[in-house]
């Protein structure tokens, strides 16, 4: 298989100088407190980047779309702009931007270097303080033009919220096409906004539950190509694939440990019991973590690797449990009505996302790691499989709609739900870490 991700030739960033007065910027007035229960989107003006023919406008559009989809920013329509930016390095006429209530302003430019690379630079201005907040430039090859825009959006997001962005990421998922009774399922990968879809398998065998490694471009997934579900590792850039191991019985829901050195999964043995096992990827040794007569499945590590969350019906119906990474201290943490499944620990370590079936609905929710503070973010027909953005602020999941599954994202307020565009039906998403 050919490499399906072209490596970045070079992305470099450096500060772009002082404010017009030549002094270091003072504390800016504009900021977003993302820890409040309700966040009022920040009005922001994003001008077309100068130069680069249509590329400047394209980068501006991608930055605008990223920030708008986050729900934290309200980009102002360009038709309302009073000042027409001709020189993105010059100090803007701040009064013109304050009139249209643009609390922040983004200007930028794109140019072609002699070696063929593109150079994109931006400046972020605080219009009410009348000063520059940030400025950087980035270099990339033609294949990574969209990445430059996502990186700029991440930089703006971080400067205005104080938290890492999540736009320069990818999502691996199951692409589903064809008739419902003969559906072809292929491993696929795309940018977090649905662009640049690439296929990682040919669809000749059913594939399920792809999951990213936390520290490299590698995924684990299940395939039925041998007639039985087996766990594979796939190097995304090289296409190299290897079998994790031959396990008797059925294998379910493999996930990486935070250090990428282990895979944790559920194995169904001949006795009909499903228990949780961890495999060391270097030694290929397997450790059994649960030993119950119930169905224990869907394990997910905490970000520090010290604990595991999973589901078990040992209490009569599927609920959420937490245990030590060695299997010790197995404790039930969910006690709500309904059936819980697919728990996933937040990369921030503060929450656990889950799917819940209750009252004839499928719900996507979060709870604290001790089970308290349960909140439902989305309810609907047949929706499941939450996955976290790397900053722990947004979830993606899949929902059955018009005859097949489609991807949806929702933030932690539950008020900013967004469809993720895909050509075909799509299920089982897994969000990558931030790219390097």
XYZ file of C-alpha atoms in Angstrom:
436
model
C 0.000 0.000 0.000
C 1.311 3.423 -0.912
C 1.838 6.082 1.715
C -1.421 7.963 2.108
C -0.092 10.871 4.167
C 2.527 13.046 2.547
C 4.939 14.310 5.195
C 5.211 18.003 5.866
C 8.394 19.318 4.246
C 8.686 22.160 6.671
C 6.464 24.158 8.947
C 8.292 26.799 10.918
C 6.965 29.651 12.985
C 8.613 32.761 14.288
C 7.440 35.926 15.953
C 6.740 38.781 13.584
C 7.890 41.779 15.547
C 6.405 44.406 17.792
C 3.365 46.598 17.639
C 3.403 49.792 15.599
C 4.928 51.625 18.552
C 7.781 49.106 18.717
C 6.984 47.952 22.221
C 5.912 44.602 23.547
C 2.113 44.229 23.547
C 0.393 45.049 26.821
C -2.202 42.731 28.232
C -4.946 42.522 25.632
C -8.507 43.345 26.573
C -10.079 40.647 24.416
C -10.226 37.094 25.757
C -12.607 34.165 26.000
C -13.340 32.357 29.244
C -14.109 28.850 27.999
C -14.673 27.565 31.538
C -17.997 29.360 31.885
C -21.197 27.380 31.479
C -22.377 29.588 28.604
C -19.858 31.132 26.250
C -20.939 34.080 24.127
C -19.183 33.698 20.743
C -16.523 36.337 20.204
C -17.097 38.621 17.172
C -13.980 38.320 15.007
C -13.127 39.748 11.580
C -10.962 37.546 9.345
C -9.793 39.266 6.186
C -8.730 37.513 2.985
C -5.011 36.837 3.084
C -3.202 38.975 0.503
C -1.272 37.412 -2.399
C -1.105 33.833 -3.560
C -3.924 34.340 -6.052
C -6.913 32.348 -4.814
C -4.856 30.631 -2.103
C -5.051 33.622 0.225
C -8.848 33.609 0.145
C -8.881 29.818 0.588
C -6.708 29.960 3.706
C -8.903 32.724 5.112
C -12.017 30.635 4.446
C -10.578 27.572 6.218
C -9.510 29.633 9.242
C -12.971 31.199 9.358
C -14.736 27.841 9.122
C -12.557 26.284 11.841
C -13.183 29.072 14.317
C -16.902 29.250 13.554
C -17.407 25.496 13.972
C -15.868 25.651 17.432
C -18.877 27.660 18.606
C -16.586 30.103 20.429
C -16.238 32.627 17.622
C -18.696 34.571 15.459
C -16.884 35.584 12.250
C -18.261 38.833 10.844
C -19.521 38.865 7.254
C -16.893 40.408 4.964
C -19.545 42.633 3.369
C -19.649 44.584 6.640
C -15.937 45.449 6.548
C -15.269 49.180 6.243
C -11.496 49.139 5.876
C -10.180 47.148 2.923
C -6.848 45.725 4.030
C -4.204 46.278 1.345
C -1.122 45.844 3.530
C -1.586 43.146 6.196
C 1.584 44.309 7.970
C 0.326 47.855 8.480
C -1.550 48.895 11.607
C -5.294 48.715 10.865
C -7.693 51.614 11.337
C -9.057 50.234 14.600
C -12.040 52.605 14.699
C -13.340 51.046 11.474
C -13.330 47.621 13.110
C -14.801 48.772 16.411
C -17.788 50.222 14.529
C -18.750 46.727 13.325
C -18.020 45.280 16.808
C -15.038 43.208 15.679
C -13.329 42.556 18.997
C -10.477 40.759 17.229
C -9.105 41.135 13.710
C -7.013 38.726 11.627
C -4.928 39.909 8.678
C -2.452 37.897 6.668
C -0.641 37.182 3.440
C 0.515 34.256 1.323
C 3.526 34.160 -0.987
C 5.565 31.650 -2.946
C 9.195 31.098 -2.002
C 12.009 30.557 -4.501
C 12.262 26.904 -3.466
C 8.580 26.331 -4.265
C 7.274 26.383 -0.715
C 4.476 28.672 0.321
C 4.855 31.174 3.134
C 1.739 32.132 5.064
C 1.793 34.768 7.766
C -0.904 36.218 9.971
C -1.388 38.944 12.537
C -4.012 38.911 15.275
C -5.136 42.348 16.466
C -7.086 43.439 19.532
C -9.220 46.186 18.035
C -10.400 47.738 21.293
C -6.932 47.781 22.882
C -5.512 48.952 19.537
C -2.594 46.568 19.446
C -1.239 43.368 17.951
C -1.773 40.246 20.037
C 0.138 37.689 17.961
C 1.927 37.248 14.663
C 3.640 34.260 13.076
C 4.674 32.889 9.713
C 4.659 29.317 8.473
C 6.292 27.513 5.563
C 4.874 24.415 3.871
C 4.816 22.532 0.595
C 1.820 22.589 -1.721
C 0.430 19.354 -0.271
C 0.043 20.987 3.128
C -1.736 24.211 2.251
C -4.814 23.257 4.264
C -2.633 22.335 7.228
C -1.214 25.854 7.291
C -4.739 27.239 7.627
C -5.579 24.792 10.429
C -2.351 25.670 12.264
C -3.151 29.382 12.022
C -6.668 28.702 13.351
C -5.144 26.734 16.245
C -2.782 29.615 17.058
C -5.644 32.125 17.106
C -7.816 29.777 19.198
C -5.029 29.299 21.749
C -4.177 33.008 21.969
C -7.804 34.000 22.597
C -8.901 31.119 24.844
C -5.668 30.134 26.597
C -6.192 26.489 25.558
C -4.791 24.368 22.754
C -6.781 24.207 19.541
C -7.771 21.022 17.740
C -8.009 21.999 14.077
C -4.707 20.534 12.856
C -5.921 17.001 13.469
C -7.311 14.065 11.553
C -10.112 11.585 12.118
C -10.000 7.923 11.172
C -13.406 6.320 10.601
C -15.340 3.615 8.776
C -16.557 4.719 5.342
C -19.765 2.858 4.433
C -21.152 2.649 0.904
C -23.563 0.468 -1.062
C -26.887 -1.141 -0.249
C -27.726 -1.607 3.421
C -27.750 -5.407 3.118
C -24.426 -5.459 1.231
C -22.542 -2.495 2.611
C -18.857 -2.039 1.841
C -16.867 -0.847 4.854
C -13.469 0.743 4.358
C -10.990 2.305 6.732
C -10.715 5.989 5.892
C -8.953 9.054 7.220
C -9.726 12.752 6.769
C -9.015 16.176 8.204
C -11.184 17.022 11.208
C -13.399 19.212 9.001
C -14.147 16.403 6.518
C -11.602 17.390 3.832
C -8.860 15.252 2.269
C -10.505 11.844 2.627
C -8.141 8.947 1.953
C -8.897 5.237 2.066
C -6.721 2.867 4.073
C -8.400 -0.409 3.083
C -10.072 -1.707 -0.063
C -13.389 -2.838 1.431
C -12.990 -6.535 0.658
C -13.205 -7.333 4.374
C -15.312 -5.796 7.128
C -13.297 -3.448 9.337
C -14.338 -1.998 12.696
C -13.239 0.203 15.613
C -10.166 2.074 14.304
C -8.260 3.870 17.070
C -5.270 6.222 16.941
C -1.998 5.745 18.704
C -1.477 8.684 21.088
C 2.077 9.418 19.953
C 2.492 8.454 16.286
C 0.634 8.002 13.023
C -0.483 4.472 13.726
C -3.902 2.957 14.231
C -5.277 -0.237 15.645
C -8.447 -1.762 14.228
C -10.353 -5.020 13.793
C -10.764 -6.909 10.530
C -12.854 -9.937 9.593
C -10.708 -10.891 6.596
C -9.880 -14.284 8.117
C -13.488 -15.005 9.087
C -12.782 -14.102 12.700
C -12.247 -10.601 14.142
C -8.533 -9.975 14.568
C -6.662 -6.920 15.742
C -4.183 -5.221 13.401
C -1.757 -2.323 13.611
C -1.462 -0.058 10.581
C 1.276 2.513 9.952
C -0.609 5.308 8.208
C 2.329 6.841 6.357
C 3.866 3.609 5.058
C 0.788 1.402 4.839
C 2.680 -1.312 6.723
C 0.337 -3.614 8.615
C 0.885 -6.291 11.225
C -1.290 -8.676 13.176
C -1.300 -7.913 16.891
C -1.948 -11.537 17.778
C -4.099 -14.587 17.264
C -6.607 -14.795 20.088
C -9.084 -17.621 20.545
C -12.695 -16.498 20.301
C -13.844 -12.978 19.487
C -11.924 -9.731 19.926
C -13.563 -6.365 20.585
C -12.744 -2.663 20.839
C -8.921 -2.453 20.941
C -7.399 0.823 22.192
C -3.863 2.065 22.798
C -2.414 2.931 26.176
C -1.369 6.602 26.557
C 2.306 5.743 25.936
C 1.428 3.725 22.836
C 3.172 0.629 24.203
C 0.086 -1.445 24.967
C -3.253 -2.323 23.438
C -6.202 -3.012 25.709
C -9.179 -5.002 24.425
C -12.053 -7.290 25.283
C -11.787 -10.993 24.425
C -14.706 -13.429 24.284
C -13.598 -16.925 25.242
C -15.255 -20.298 24.653
C -16.969 -20.120 28.037
C -19.051 -17.195 26.750
C -17.454 -14.683 29.089
C -15.998 -11.458 27.767
C -13.096 -10.089 29.791
C -10.525 -7.339 29.412
C -6.904 -8.007 28.488
C -3.869 -5.775 27.888
C -1.096 -6.704 25.457
C 2.424 -5.307 25.545
C 3.239 -4.502 21.908
C 6.964 -5.088 22.382
C 6.916 -8.458 24.121
C 3.440 -9.499 22.873
C 2.699 -10.754 26.380
C -0.961 -10.568 27.452
C -2.291 -9.730 30.916
C -5.843 -10.494 31.992
C -7.384 -7.563 33.871
C -10.931 -8.783 34.633
C -12.173 -12.253 35.474
C -15.944 -12.171 35.711
C -18.824 -14.260 34.421
C -20.329 -11.109 32.914
C -19.608 -9.169 29.728
C -16.747 -6.743 30.378
C -15.916 -4.642 27.330
C -15.044 -1.206 25.838
C -11.949 -0.441 27.944
C -10.283 2.995 27.748
C -7.223 4.225 29.635
C -7.045 7.434 31.644
C -4.572 9.973 30.151
C -1.895 9.127 32.735
C -2.317 5.391 32.136
C -3.040 4.622 35.778
C -6.714 3.652 35.387
C -9.106 2.016 32.945
C -12.794 2.724 32.414
C -14.980 -0.033 30.950
C -18.534 -1.342 30.831
C -19.868 -4.470 32.504
C -23.266 -6.041 32.996
C -22.145 -7.824 36.171
C -24.785 -5.817 38.044
C -27.624 -6.940 35.741
C -27.287 -4.395 32.952
C -24.365 -2.590 31.364
C -22.942 0.142 33.589
C -19.626 2.002 33.738
C -16.792 0.802 35.961
C -13.305 2.088 36.726
C -10.293 0.001 37.781
C -6.552 0.346 38.148
C -4.471 -0.332 35.047
C -3.487 -3.655 36.642
C -7.142 -4.670 37.139
C -7.296 -3.722 40.820
C -10.097 -1.846 42.576
C -12.915 -2.469 40.113
C -15.610 0.035 41.083
C -18.956 0.892 39.533
C -19.383 4.639 38.942
C -22.653 4.946 36.948
C -26.047 4.465 38.598
C -28.447 6.168 36.236
C -31.405 4.616 34.467
C -30.630 2.983 31.157
C -27.757 1.044 29.620
C -24.268 2.539 29.299
C -21.637 1.713 26.687
C -18.468 2.944 24.895
C -16.944 4.981 27.754
C -13.923 7.089 26.736
C -11.672 9.018 29.089
C -11.133 12.686 28.218
C -7.557 13.666 27.250
C -7.829 16.327 29.987
C -8.499 13.584 32.534
C -11.525 15.305 34.041
C -14.464 13.607 32.291
C -15.624 10.320 30.815
C -17.801 10.363 27.694
C -20.308 7.572 27.095
C -23.252 6.311 25.096
C -26.487 5.685 26.996
C -29.730 4.012 25.977
C -32.626 5.331 28.010
C -36.288 6.035 27.361
C -36.113 4.752 23.804
C -33.289 7.157 22.899
C -29.559 6.937 22.380
C -27.718 9.659 24.273
C -24.180 10.985 24.207
C -23.108 12.298 27.573
C -20.265 12.989 29.968
C -19.704 12.417 33.671
C -16.925 13.125 36.121
C -14.475 10.308 36.733
C -16.223 9.339 39.970
C -19.586 9.103 38.164
C -20.998 12.373 39.472
C -22.212 15.291 37.392
C -23.705 13.276 34.528
C -24.784 15.525 31.632
C -26.447 14.528 28.371
C -25.081 16.493 25.404
C -27.088 14.948 22.569
C -30.103 12.657 22.199
C -31.341 10.927 19.074
C -32.040 7.730 17.204
C -29.165 5.240 17.132
C -26.203 7.433 17.955
C -23.074 6.169 19.664
C -19.291 5.932 19.660
C -17.998 9.234 21.142
C -14.385 10.245 20.547
C -12.617 13.250 22.057
C -10.849 16.126 20.320
C -7.299 16.321 21.729
C -8.094 19.414 23.806
C -11.021 17.686 25.545
C -13.561 20.371 24.536
C -15.397 18.655 21.658
C -16.789 15.184 21.004
C -17.451 13.467 17.687
C -19.830 10.506 17.312
C -22.014 8.864 14.691
C -25.778 8.930 14.283
C -28.091 6.957 12.015
C -29.723 9.365 9.565
C -31.605 8.747 6.314
C -30.681 5.099 6.021
C -27.142 5.117 7.373
C -24.714 6.596 9.890
C -23.223 10.088 9.636
C -20.667 11.875 11.791
C -21.615 14.664 14.195
C -19.654 16.812 16.642
C -20.862 18.525 19.797
C -19.078 20.687 22.355
C -19.262 20.281 26.118
C -22.098 22.780 26.415
C -24.274 20.556 24.210
C -25.389 23.688 22.348
C -23.017 23.557 19.397
C -23.832 20.435 17.407
C -22.320 20.274 13.927
C -22.596 17.715 11.089
C -19.265 16.495 9.698
C -19.469 16.303 5.890
C -18.587 12.944 4.333
C -19.300 11.662 0.824
C -20.668 8.326 2.017
C -22.112 7.054 5.256
C -19.569 7.157 8.080
C -19.286 5.536 11.504
C -16.908 4.768 14.374
C -14.771 7.941 14.355
C -11.510 8.260 16.273
C -9.823 11.644 16.669
C -6.054 11.927 16.284
C -3.730 13.866 18.587
C -2.497 17.208 17.259
C -0.218 16.620 14.287
C 3.461 17.435 14.517
